[in-house]
Amino acid sequence: MSEGVARTGRRVRVLQGIGLSLMVLLGGRLAYLQSVDSDAYAAAADANTIREVVTPAPRGLILDVAGRPLVQNRTQLQITVDRTNLSRQPDRGAAVLDRLGRVLGVSADDLRAQIRPCGAGVTAPCWNGSPYQPVPVAVDVDSRVAMQVLEFRERFPGVDAVSVSVRNYPQEGKAKLAHVLGYLQPADEKDVAAQKEAGLRDPRLGVANLVGRAGLEKQYDALLRGAPGVTRVTVDHLGHVLQTVEAAAPRPGNNLLTAIDAKVQAIAERALAEGIERARNVPDYRGRRYAADSGAIVVLDSTNGAVVAMAGAPTFNLSDWVGGIDAKTYAKLVSDQAGTPLLARPYAAADPPGSLFKVISTAAAAKAGYDLDATYPCPSSYTVGNQTFKNYESHAYGNITLARALEVSCDTVFYKIAHEMWQRDGAENPVADPADPMQRMAEIFGLGRPTGIDLPGEIGGRIASREFKQSYWEQTREATCGRAEAANADRAAVYGDDAARATFLHQLDRENCIDGAKWRAGDAVNFSIGQGDTMTTPLQMARVYAAIANGGTLWRPRVAQAELTPDGDVVRRFAPVSDGKVDVSPKVLKYLLAALEGTSRSGTAAGVFAGWPLVEMPVGAKTGTAERFGEDPTSWFVGFAGPEGDRSRYVAVMTVSQGGTGSGTSGPGVRSVLSAMLGVDRAAVWPNGLPPALPGRVEEQDGGE
């Protein structure tokens, strides 16, 4: 008995010791938390009870050169659901969502999906914003629907009808400007991180906010967005809002004044559409109709690089993106049948420039020592080895000057010069440091690299060269040799049923497999007339001709002109930025200018400018027809003219892919744009042919976004 009592006593003492140890440990931990780490835990407690609700600021307007709104804001009615309020209902809001679904014509399950927070494993639709912010479940609703919610609030606790600001495009019925203006989409985590890292106006960019995704909306997003409003609220452990601690109203974004003229833009877009339609439906003199699958037009001020108008086709409606583009509309935009309307063809797509390139070849010839006053043979064809290169439509003009070669667009003059340059550089076994005069001149005029326009997504195009051909051969040799080998057994299976085409492609692949890296005479002569692997954007070619028109300055194209406050005061002006003078003598530039003016009087552009007052208002022009194997030729045309005293101020370039000849398809469009700007055949868009003056006088800045 005594032994059992003793054992029990020992057990009690052990348990007492364990209990005392636990009390000491807990007491020590409590003291640590209260004294050593109290600040950190206090901050964590605050973070758990204070929440921020971010209200986006009204975005700034985008204006044309005359102050007309290109992008503005309009009020839209939205139905929103407050998840916190809904969760307080006895059934956690099930009945409210049922009633709301009947009003909106959607199921309650759809509404529940829209308001659930996005996260791992949650697929769209879901809410990507703050859980303490009302969730929009219907946008652009009819006022009668909104009144049903507002008049019977007791039936819709947590549901509200609110007015919000969304983008509006007042010129869209006249000028779409889609590729210039761009559109908005909700910010994602990358945008939030980038905003904080850049230290822009306010790092509190929530994923519920809208940011620019293309065009000016993206390029100048920080300028247009403004500063969001922030409301700080306290919440309990269940997430219910207890009170508002602090509220700061949003600050509207600033406005952006552009060089675009809405009236000229509308005319340019119409000219492009009419050119494409003309190529597709009006037979040329040979009875041909063309595929004419896309096109672009660019209008520059040659004195400063300002973009007066710019359009691509096919295009899209910016209004489709307001409130979020729906899946059906987006699927149409990216379908094969749509023709890639989201691609900004003026500066983000490139094609061989055809005969527009010949001004570069002429400048290269002059720099290499060819006499501008001499004459050169222009036969109907030129033979290199066993290959014959013909003039377009096989015309022959006898012995002519380089200026006349530009006017009548004689290919064979440039073939011979390019062939001679290639031979001096060592032909197929080049010297240690080949001069490649035409490639170097293309670089001098800014080809092969982006122009630096203040729009995102610009590409640099490509200059065909020895280096490019070597690199391309290394990248494609395996595929090229594979096709050639497979075609030895079954040519039709590789290249199709067209026997002539299959034979040509097979021979081409066999030659390229073996020595496709060599820069051959055929490459050189094709390069001289803008054919082959050289690719340029319409904007690049507009800048080339602007440099000729203005005496040699390569201006960096710019759409934005000034930043304005919401009240219209000038904050800053964006000064023109020069990339320097082209390394071409003034004598050669004047020679080119005179030759291009001759093109409109008695050359390939004479028909386009028939009836134009050429004596009082000279016009420089150049036609281009770029050919590709298996496709219709691509139409190019450039024209430049100006008011009295500034006769080559405005440069317009138009191109239509698979559109036929330059003069037949694109020329009339360029003429209509220049006519509107200068008041020929119609009233001038601008008095005296000059754009409106910029508002205010402030220090100019080179800065952009």
XYZ file of C-alpha atoms in Angstrom:
705
model
C 0.000 0.000 0.000
C 2.721 2.431 0.998
C 4.658 1.482 -2.137
C 1.619 2.394 -4.356
C 1.207 5.717 -2.577
C 4.866 6.459 -3.172
C 4.561 5.681 -6.877
C 1.523 7.954 -7.120
C 3.406 10.759 -5.389
C 6.300 10.483 -7.804
C 3.939 10.661 -10.773
C 2.273 13.764 -9.389
C 5.616 15.442 -8.870
C 6.679 14.591 -12.467
C 3.455 16.007 -13.842
C 3.869 19.120 -11.702
C 7.391 19.561 -13.045
C 6.209 19.218 -16.651
C 3.417 21.678 -16.041
C 5.789 24.169 -14.423
C 8.195 23.850 -17.391
C 5.431 24.500 -19.865
C 4.315 27.559 -17.910
C 7.880 28.901 -17.905
C 8.188 28.341 -21.667
C 4.863 29.991 -22.405
C 5.669 32.891 -20.134
C 9.019 33.403 -21.793
C 7.472 33.315 -25.264
C 4.826 35.820 -24.186
C 7.473 38.144 -22.799
C 9.419 37.862 -26.055
C 6.410 38.683 -28.148
C 5.467 41.645 -25.950
C 8.912 43.156 -25.574
C 11.263 41.983 -28.334
C 9.029 41.469 -31.401
C 6.030 43.590 -30.484
C 6.567 46.173 -33.268
C 6.582 43.567 -36.037
C 3.445 41.883 -34.782
C 1.705 45.198 -34.263
C 2.432 46.077 -37.872
C 1.136 42.692 -38.987
C -2.025 43.221 -36.956
C -2.536 46.616 -38.607
C -2.033 45.048 -42.005
C -4.690 42.523 -41.228
C -7.207 45.160 -40.186
C -6.495 48.038 -42.586
C -7.322 47.575 -46.242
C -6.876 49.891 -49.228
C -9.460 50.286 -51.972
C -7.984 51.911 -55.101
C -10.233 54.009 -57.355
C -8.774 54.542 -60.847
C -8.413 58.137 -61.981
C -10.221 59.392 -65.096
C -7.746 58.962 -67.945
C -6.559 61.977 -69.858
C -7.862 62.772 -73.309
C -5.985 62.237 -76.577
C -6.456 65.198 -78.910
C -5.671 65.886 -82.534
C -3.526 68.823 -83.654
C -6.550 71.154 -83.670
C -7.701 70.078 -80.199
C -10.449 67.751 -81.423
C -10.853 64.719 -79.112
C -9.634 61.469 -80.608
C -10.130 59.642 -77.317
C -12.291 60.938 -74.512
C -14.299 59.557 -71.620
C -17.994 58.879 -71.347
C -20.200 57.831 -68.464
C -21.308 54.218 -68.401
C -23.833 52.610 -66.047
C -22.566 49.484 -64.319
C -24.183 47.070 -61.888
C -21.826 46.140 -59.052
C -21.961 43.594 -56.249
C -20.313 44.152 -52.854
C -19.055 40.732 -51.753
C -18.648 41.813 -48.117
C -22.260 43.011 -47.881
C -23.482 39.917 -49.681
C -21.706 37.623 -47.232
C -23.662 39.154 -44.335
C -26.983 37.882 -45.697
C -28.465 34.835 -43.942
C -28.045 32.715 -47.089
C -24.778 34.489 -47.989
C -26.541 36.315 -50.799
C -27.993 33.397 -52.746
C -31.456 34.944 -52.975
C -30.044 38.342 -53.932
C -28.074 36.830 -56.816
C -31.145 34.933 -57.990
C -33.203 38.131 -58.122
C -30.368 40.090 -59.767
C -29.870 37.368 -62.365
C -33.511 37.628 -63.403
C -33.168 41.406 -63.820
C -29.983 41.116 -65.876
C -31.063 38.076 -67.859
C -28.216 35.845 -66.650
C -28.021 32.910 -64.271
C -27.120 33.261 -60.609
C -24.285 30.795 -61.195
C -22.800 33.167 -63.791
C -22.920 36.005 -61.280
C -21.295 33.868 -58.595
C -18.487 33.013 -61.006
C -17.902 36.688 -61.817
C -17.553 37.760 -58.187
C -15.370 34.906 -56.931
C -11.734 35.921 -56.411
C -9.242 34.802 -59.054
C -6.484 32.559 -57.827
C -4.750 29.241 -58.288
C -7.104 26.762 -59.911
C -9.801 29.385 -60.586
C -10.584 29.872 -64.250
C -12.206 32.919 -65.815
C -14.641 34.479 -65.254
C -13.497 35.622 -61.830
C -12.683 38.898 -60.043
C -9.059 39.971 -60.210
C -9.408 43.087 -58.088
C -9.544 43.902 -54.395
C -11.934 41.690 -52.363
C -13.104 44.871 -50.614
C -14.054 46.612 -53.847
C -17.491 46.211 -55.474
C -17.336 43.877 -58.460
C -18.889 45.022 -61.779
C -21.135 42.228 -63.075
C -22.863 44.135 -65.908
C -21.549 47.096 -67.914
C -23.220 49.637 -70.168
C -26.627 48.653 -68.792
C -29.843 50.382 -69.734
C -31.047 53.067 -67.299
C -34.278 51.121 -66.779
C -32.297 48.148 -65.474
C -30.337 50.422 -63.164
C -33.595 51.904 -61.808
C -34.912 48.450 -60.880
C -31.899 48.036 -58.615
C -31.955 51.561 -57.185
C -35.700 51.700 -56.496
C -35.815 48.370 -54.659
C -32.647 48.454 -52.601
C -34.199 46.317 -49.877
C -34.432 43.480 -52.386
C -30.832 43.957 -53.552
C -28.583 44.488 -50.511
C -24.960 44.798 -51.633
C -25.993 45.583 -55.216
C -25.585 49.045 -56.690
C -25.896 50.894 -60.003
C -23.000 53.293 -60.490
C -21.727 55.638 -63.173
C -18.145 55.024 -64.272
C -15.860 56.654 -66.823
C -14.896 54.576 -69.876
C -13.130 55.363 -73.141
C -15.064 56.840 -76.046
C -13.959 57.449 -79.644
C -15.831 60.400 -81.147
C -13.993 60.154 -84.498
C -14.492 56.413 -84.960
C -17.270 56.826 -87.513
C -14.943 58.978 -89.631
C -11.415 57.912 -88.685
C -10.709 54.715 -86.764
C -7.057 55.447 -85.867
C -6.988 52.064 -84.148
C -3.292 51.301 -84.651
C -2.240 54.766 -83.488
C -4.469 55.181 -80.439
C -4.419 51.651 -79.016
C -6.718 50.227 -76.368
C -6.925 49.439 -72.653
C -7.012 46.185 -70.719
C -6.906 45.308 -67.001
C -3.475 45.465 -65.431
C -1.810 42.218 -64.451
C 0.822 41.367 -61.870
C 3.615 42.250 -64.313
C 2.178 45.749 -64.724
C 2.021 46.185 -60.953
C 5.635 45.081 -60.532
C 6.841 47.248 -63.404
C 5.013 50.286 -62.041
C 6.619 49.911 -58.628
C 10.074 49.267 -60.083
C 9.863 52.309 -62.354
C 8.778 54.549 -59.481
C 6.137 56.245 -61.611
C 3.478 58.618 -60.324
C 1.815 56.213 -57.920
C 3.043 52.646 -57.388
C -0.381 51.531 -56.136
C -1.530 50.211 -59.472
C -4.045 47.504 -58.697
C -4.838 44.616 -60.984
C -8.361 46.025 -61.316
C -7.042 49.158 -63.036
C -6.861 49.583 -66.803
C -3.556 50.148 -68.580
C -2.632 50.853 -72.186
C -1.944 47.757 -74.230
C -1.146 49.262 -77.654
C -0.567 52.555 -79.443
C -0.487 55.875 -77.633
C -2.490 54.419 -74.742
C 0.508 52.185 -73.987
C 3.318 54.555 -74.942
C 2.009 57.390 -72.754
C 0.146 55.308 -70.166
C 1.686 57.006 -67.119
C 0.916 60.466 -68.496
C -2.705 59.600 -69.273
C -3.503 57.491 -66.211
C -3.154 60.118 -63.502
C -3.071 59.208 -59.805
C -5.618 56.784 -58.342
C -7.764 57.595 -55.356
C -7.137 55.474 -52.253
C -9.652 54.761 -49.494
C -8.333 53.049 -46.340
C -10.898 51.042 -44.355
C -10.764 48.892 -41.220
C -12.147 45.377 -41.370
C -12.867 42.737 -38.719
C -11.511 39.199 -38.700
C -14.298 38.111 -41.047
C -13.416 40.801 -43.582
C -16.419 43.015 -42.824
C -15.756 46.734 -43.290
C -15.994 48.592 -39.972
C -15.165 52.172 -40.876
C -13.357 54.450 -43.313
C -10.047 55.677 -41.955
C -8.881 57.890 -44.800
C -10.044 58.781 -48.313
C -8.110 60.540 -51.082
C -9.861 61.414 -54.333
C -8.295 60.360 -57.634
C -6.401 62.928 -59.698
C -7.298 62.892 -63.408
C -4.604 62.117 -65.941
C -3.151 64.752 -68.230
C -4.175 65.154 -71.854
C -2.009 64.329 -74.867
C -1.997 66.657 -77.872
C -0.909 64.886 -81.056
C 0.238 65.910 -84.532
C -2.563 63.830 -86.072
C -5.221 65.802 -87.892
C -8.581 64.021 -87.641
C -9.772 65.375 -90.997
C -6.615 64.371 -92.870
C -6.718 61.004 -91.093
C -10.269 60.368 -92.283
C -9.280 61.220 -95.851
C -6.199 58.976 -95.651
C -8.201 56.032 -94.308
C -10.800 56.482 -97.026
C -8.074 56.719 -99.696
C -6.527 53.467 -98.460
C -9.864 51.645 -98.428
C -10.703 52.920 -101.911
C -7.295 51.833 -103.220
C -7.765 48.298 -101.916
C -11.282 48.166 -103.321
C -10.093 49.511 -106.673
C -7.374 46.849 -106.948
C -9.812 44.066 -106.114
C -12.715 45.091 -108.331
C -11.581 47.416 -111.147
C -9.599 45.625 -113.885
C -6.355 47.257 -114.965
C -5.523 47.848 -118.633
C -4.715 44.145 -118.988
C -7.998 43.110 -117.390
C -6.367 41.960 -114.125
C -7.907 42.141 -110.687
C -5.641 41.755 -107.646
C -5.896 40.034 -104.266
C -5.159 43.317 -102.422
C -5.146 41.712 -98.973
C -3.806 44.613 -96.865
C -2.236 48.053 -96.970
C -0.973 51.115 -95.149
C -0.669 54.872 -95.537
C 1.638 57.323 -93.728
C 1.712 61.130 -93.917
C 4.722 62.968 -92.434
C 5.715 66.590 -92.029
C 9.207 66.509 -93.553
C 10.329 69.581 -91.594
C 10.074 67.968 -88.157
C 8.950 64.325 -88.429
C 5.421 64.970 -87.142
C 2.953 62.207 -88.051
C -0.049 63.924 -89.643
C -1.943 60.725 -90.492
C -1.300 56.987 -90.320
C -3.498 53.997 -91.029
C -3.362 50.300 -91.774
C -5.837 47.877 -93.290
C -7.455 45.659 -92.267
C -8.215 47.387 -88.995
C -10.615 47.031 -86.053
C -13.009 48.991 -83.858
C -11.531 50.365 -80.659
C -15.012 50.472 -79.107
C -14.986 46.658 -79.074
C -12.371 46.813 -76.302
C -14.350 49.135 -74.006
C -15.411 47.245 -70.894
C -13.347 44.248 -72.002
C -13.485 42.590 -75.416
C -15.710 39.523 -75.514
C -14.321 36.138 -76.532
C -16.378 35.924 -79.734
C -15.179 39.294 -81.063
C -11.566 38.554 -80.159
C -11.730 35.169 -81.876
C -12.863 36.903 -85.065
C -9.968 39.385 -84.876
C -7.351 36.631 -84.642
C -8.972 34.237 -87.113
C -7.242 33.361 -90.386
C -10.044 35.017 -92.329
C -9.577 38.387 -90.585
C -6.159 39.088 -92.107
C -4.418 40.101 -88.828
C -6.219 43.432 -88.208
C -4.364 43.902 -84.908
C -1.059 44.240 -86.801
C -0.007 47.885 -87.180
C 1.103 47.735 -90.808
C 2.472 51.299 -91.078
C 5.344 50.517 -88.691
C 5.113 46.865 -87.588
C 4.983 45.074 -90.965
C 7.517 45.140 -93.797
C 7.610 44.324 -97.507
C 10.122 44.750 -100.333
C 9.922 48.447 -101.299
C 10.289 47.921 -105.045
C 11.306 50.925 -107.104
C 10.910 53.357 -104.195
C 14.363 52.051 -103.251
C 15.951 53.466 -106.420
C 16.629 56.858 -104.826
C 19.008 55.039 -102.472
C 20.652 53.224 -105.387
C 21.085 56.552 -107.203
C 22.668 58.201 -104.158
C 24.967 55.180 -103.758
C 25.993 55.373 -107.423
C 26.835 59.063 -107.091
C 28.880 58.426 -103.952
C 30.712 55.601 -105.740
C 31.751 57.932 -108.562
C 29.069 57.493 -111.214
C 28.547 60.745 -113.117
C 25.114 62.287 -112.557
C 25.357 64.124 -115.876
C 26.277 61.044 -117.910
C 23.865 58.752 -119.724
C 23.429 55.034 -119.138
C 21.846 52.352 -121.347
C 18.267 51.326 -120.517
C 17.576 48.186 -122.593
C 14.487 46.068 -122.031
C 16.513 43.401 -120.217
C 19.892 42.738 -118.599
C 21.584 39.328 -118.509
C 23.714 38.041 -115.635
C 25.230 34.637 -116.340
C 22.369 32.435 -117.532
C 19.665 34.604 -115.965
C 17.850 37.481 -117.672
C 16.395 40.347 -115.645
C 13.748 42.401 -117.434
C 12.442 45.910 -117.109
C 8.920 46.071 -115.747
C 6.680 45.476 -118.773
C 9.925 45.171 -120.848
C 10.155 48.850 -121.815
C 13.428 50.159 -123.267
C 14.383 53.860 -123.210
C 17.802 53.986 -124.865
C 20.630 55.977 -123.231
C 19.258 58.078 -120.363
C 20.461 59.932 -117.282
C 20.032 58.587 -113.772
C 17.353 61.239 -113.219
C 15.406 59.956 -116.201
C 15.924 56.397 -114.968
C 14.111 57.451 -111.792
C 11.365 59.226 -113.726
C 10.531 56.258 -115.961
C 11.620 53.693 -113.326
C 14.110 51.913 -115.584
C 15.357 48.770 -113.829
C 18.159 47.843 -116.209
C 20.157 51.027 -115.554
C 20.378 50.027 -111.889
C 20.971 46.349 -112.677
C 24.133 47.239 -114.602
C 25.459 49.617 -111.942
C 24.786 47.102 -109.149
C 26.441 44.321 -111.163
C 29.552 46.450 -111.694
C 29.716 47.309 -107.981
C 29.427 43.605 -107.129
C 32.246 42.729 -109.505
C 34.506 45.430 -107.991
C 33.861 43.920 -104.576
C 35.215 40.559 -105.723
C 32.040 38.982 -107.129
C 31.390 35.578 -105.486
C 34.803 35.667 -103.785
C 34.630 39.046 -102.083
C 37.615 41.140 -101.164
C 38.575 41.429 -97.514
C 36.472 44.521 -96.964
C 33.816 44.846 -99.706
C 32.427 48.352 -100.150
C 28.820 47.271 -100.851
C 27.885 50.898 -101.672
C 24.149 50.326 -101.939
C 23.911 48.513 -98.597
C 25.892 51.265 -96.910
C 23.620 53.921 -98.439
C 20.540 52.057 -97.191
C 22.028 52.210 -93.695
C 22.757 55.932 -94.123
C 19.058 56.519 -94.867
C 18.038 54.642 -91.715
C 16.881 51.345 -93.163
C 17.439 48.125 -91.259
C 16.589 49.699 -87.906
C 13.499 51.216 -86.243
C 12.816 54.893 -86.903
C 12.216 55.518 -83.183
C 8.573 56.572 -83.522
C 6.800 57.026 -80.187
C 4.596 53.970 -80.662
C 5.269 50.480 -79.291
C 5.949 47.462 -81.472
C 7.919 49.068 -84.302
C 10.143 46.736 -86.319
C 13.399 47.612 -88.074
C 12.909 45.821 -91.366
C 15.891 44.261 -93.087
C 18.683 45.163 -95.490
C 19.652 42.273 -97.730
C 23.415 41.813 -97.461
C 26.244 39.301 -97.406
C 25.960 39.081 -93.623
C 22.217 38.497 -93.710
C 22.473 35.825 -96.379
C 25.157 33.923 -94.454
C 23.140 34.051 -91.234
C 19.899 33.037 -92.936
C 21.586 30.124 -94.716
C 22.980 28.797 -91.444
C 19.537 28.969 -89.844
C 17.642 27.333 -92.726
C 20.146 24.987 -94.330
C 18.878 21.839 -92.633
C 15.269 22.490 -93.666
C 16.274 23.517 -97.199
C 18.373 20.408 -97.771
C 15.610 18.247 -96.272
C 13.047 19.586 -98.752
C 15.396 19.131 -101.683
C 16.145 15.524 -100.680
C 12.473 14.661 -100.132
C 11.520 16.221 -103.466
C 13.931 13.912 -105.292
C 11.452 11.110 -104.567
C 8.148 13.010 -104.823
C 8.353 16.624 -105.984
C 4.589 17.233 -105.970
C 4.261 16.079 -102.355
C 6.751 18.754 -101.278
C 5.905 21.681 -103.560
C 2.366 21.041 -104.837
C 0.804 20.039 -108.133
C 1.903 23.066 -110.184
C 4.699 21.394 -112.154
C 6.459 24.576 -113.269
C 6.391 26.045 -109.772
C 7.547 22.758 -108.208
C 10.475 22.515 -110.630
C 11.557 26.096 -109.873
C 11.326 25.640 -106.102
C 13.161 22.326 -106.195
C 16.028 23.806 -108.175
C 16.138 26.772 -105.805
C 16.299 24.520 -102.742
C 19.045 22.378 -104.290
C 21.193 25.426 -105.043
C 20.580 27.020 -101.637
C 21.369 23.763 -99.850
C 24.845 23.697 -101.381
C 25.920 27.332 -101.473
C 22.989 29.477 -100.369
C 25.313 31.656 -98.296
C 26.948 33.230 -101.324
C 26.052 36.804 -102.279
C 25.523 36.373 -105.992
C 25.146 38.795 -108.868
C 21.400 38.125 -108.896
C 21.192 39.211 -105.259
C 23.038 42.422 -106.065
C 20.893 43.422 -109.043
C 17.656 42.584 -107.240
C 18.786 44.666 -104.279
C 19.281 47.726 -106.490
C 15.560 47.927 -107.314
C 14.179 47.035 -103.869
C 13.473 43.384 -104.619
C 14.656 40.205 -102.924
C 15.262 39.985 -99.187
C 15.192 43.713 -98.385
C 12.147 44.560 -96.251
C 11.002 48.036 -95.227
C 8.007 49.482 -93.428
C 5.885 52.237 -94.987
C 7.053 54.546 -92.185
C 10.713 53.895 -93.027
C 10.162 54.748 -96.685
C 8.246 57.891 -95.734
C 11.241 58.980 -93.642
C 13.673 58.287 -96.514
C 11.706 60.565 -98.829
C 11.187 63.165 -96.088
C 14.986 63.385 -95.762
C 15.307 63.987 -99.514
C 12.502 66.567 -99.380
C 13.945 68.534 -96.447
C 17.587 68.608 -97.513
C 18.964 65.583 -95.684
C 17.722 65.510 -92.074
C 16.478 62.204 -90.676
C 13.791 63.321 -88.248
C 12.541 60.796 -85.739
C 8.798 60.382 -86.422
C 6.638 61.568 -83.532
C 2.909 61.434 -82.895
C 2.800 63.314 -79.574
C 3.292 67.073 -79.548
C 2.450 68.296 -76.050
C 1.250 67.277 -72.610
C -1.629 69.356 -71.263
C -3.319 69.558 -67.886
C -7.017 68.602 -67.709
C -7.716 72.358 -67.858
C -5.718 72.703 -71.085
C -2.541 74.336 -69.765
C 0.692 73.216 -71.432
C 2.939 71.120 -69.195
C 5.592 70.320 -71.789
C 6.137 70.145 -75.525
C 7.912 67.293 -77.222
C 10.591 68.837 -79.392
C 11.443 67.291 -82.770
C 14.364 64.866 -82.495
C 16.898 64.591 -85.304
C 18.934 61.449 -85.942
C 21.403 63.555 -87.901
C 22.040 64.373 -91.527
C 22.396 61.703 -94.172
C 25.913 61.429 -95.576
C 24.837 62.572 -99.026
C 26.015 65.789 -100.685
C 23.524 68.659 -101.098
C 24.124 68.444 -104.860
C 22.920 64.826 -104.951
C 19.881 65.592 -102.766
C 18.873 68.431 -105.106
C 19.384 66.123 -108.068
C 17.077 63.513 -106.506
C 14.475 66.162 -105.661
C 14.435 67.446 -109.246
C 14.198 63.914 -110.651
C 11.260 63.072 -108.406
C 9.470 66.241 -109.491
C 10.102 65.157 -113.075
C 8.378 61.841 -112.306
C 5.072 63.655 -111.752
C 5.473 65.757 -114.931
C 6.629 63.241 -117.529
C 7.368 60.000 -115.730
C 5.446 57.073 -114.257
C 3.396 59.361 -111.951
C 2.292 61.798 -114.694
C -1.115 60.175 -115.014
C -1.721 60.397 -111.273
C -1.079 64.156 -111.231
C -2.804 65.045 -114.497
C -4.539 68.399 -113.994
C -2.457 69.301 -110.934
C -1.003 72.862 -111.027
C 2.565 71.547 -111.231
C 4.099 74.903 -112.198
C 2.718 76.744 -109.171
C 2.902 73.713 -106.840
C 5.496 71.098 -107.868
C 5.004 67.526 -106.693
C 7.728 64.971 -106.146
C 6.682 61.366 -106.685
C 7.907 57.810 -107.149
C 6.051 54.680 -108.166
C 6.918 51.172 -107.079
C 5.717 47.689 -107.995
C 7.385 44.984 -105.910
C 7.073 41.439 -107.220
C 7.094 38.186 -105.268
C 7.059 34.685 -106.646
C 3.556 33.202 -106.562
C 1.829 36.444 -105.517
C 0.361 39.513 -107.132
C 2.743 42.515 -107.127
C 2.678 44.940 -104.206
C 1.798 48.538 -105.020
C 3.893 51.432 -103.636
C 3.584 55.165 -104.218
C 5.142 58.210 -102.587
C 4.281 61.841 -103.214
C 5.381 65.058 -101.559
C 4.333 68.672 -101.965
C 3.717 71.762 -99.867
C 2.426 75.320 -99.755
C 4.182 78.206 -101.439
C 7.644 78.707 -100.002
C 7.777 75.148 -98.617
C 7.087 73.061 -101.689
C 8.080 69.636 -100.320
C 6.762 69.810 -96.773
C 4.296 66.903 -96.689
C 5.275 63.357 -97.631
C 2.629 60.664 -98.165
C 3.417 56.976 -98.741
C 0.783 54.378 -99.570
C 1.220 50.663 -100.189
C -1.213 47.839 -100.943
C 0.016 44.275 -100.607
C -0.810 42.301 -103.767
C -2.396 45.488 -105.102
C -0.859 45.795 -108.555
C 0.971 48.858 -109.838
C 1.990 51.870 -107.797
C 0.412 54.420 -110.086
C -2.807 52.485 -110.625
C -3.632 51.498 -107.046
C -1.794 53.693 -104.531
C -1.159 56.840 -106.585
C -4.751 58.150 -106.549
C -4.850 57.753 -102.766
C -1.693 59.800 -102.268
C -3.006 62.486 -104.582
C -6.297 62.766 -102.667
C -4.429 63.247 -99.368
C -2.117 65.934 -100.759
C -5.092 67.612 -102.479
C -6.940 67.893 -99.168
C -3.918 69.282 -97.338
C -3.079 71.861 -100.001
C -6.488 72.767 -101.399
C -6.093 71.366 -104.917
C -9.389 70.252 -106.498
C -11.126 70.982 -103.180
C -11.079 73.219 -100.107
C -7.926 72.881 -98.006
C -8.171 71.185 -94.626
C -5.700 73.754 -93.241
C -5.739 77.466 -94.131
C -2.612 78.294 -96.151
C -1.640 74.627 -96.035
C -0.144 74.933 -92.527
C -1.145 72.962 -89.408
C -2.572 74.790 -86.357
C 0.010 76.312 -84.029
C 0.644 74.556 -80.746
C -0.947 76.177 -77.677
C 1.156 78.126 -75.199
C 4.861 78.799 -75.070
C 6.833 76.497 -72.799
C 10.323 75.076 -72.853
C 10.537 72.213 -75.320
C 11.681 68.823 -74.075
C 13.048 65.841 -75.921
C 11.436 63.481 -73.438
C 8.773 60.941 -74.178
C 7.433 58.050 -72.196
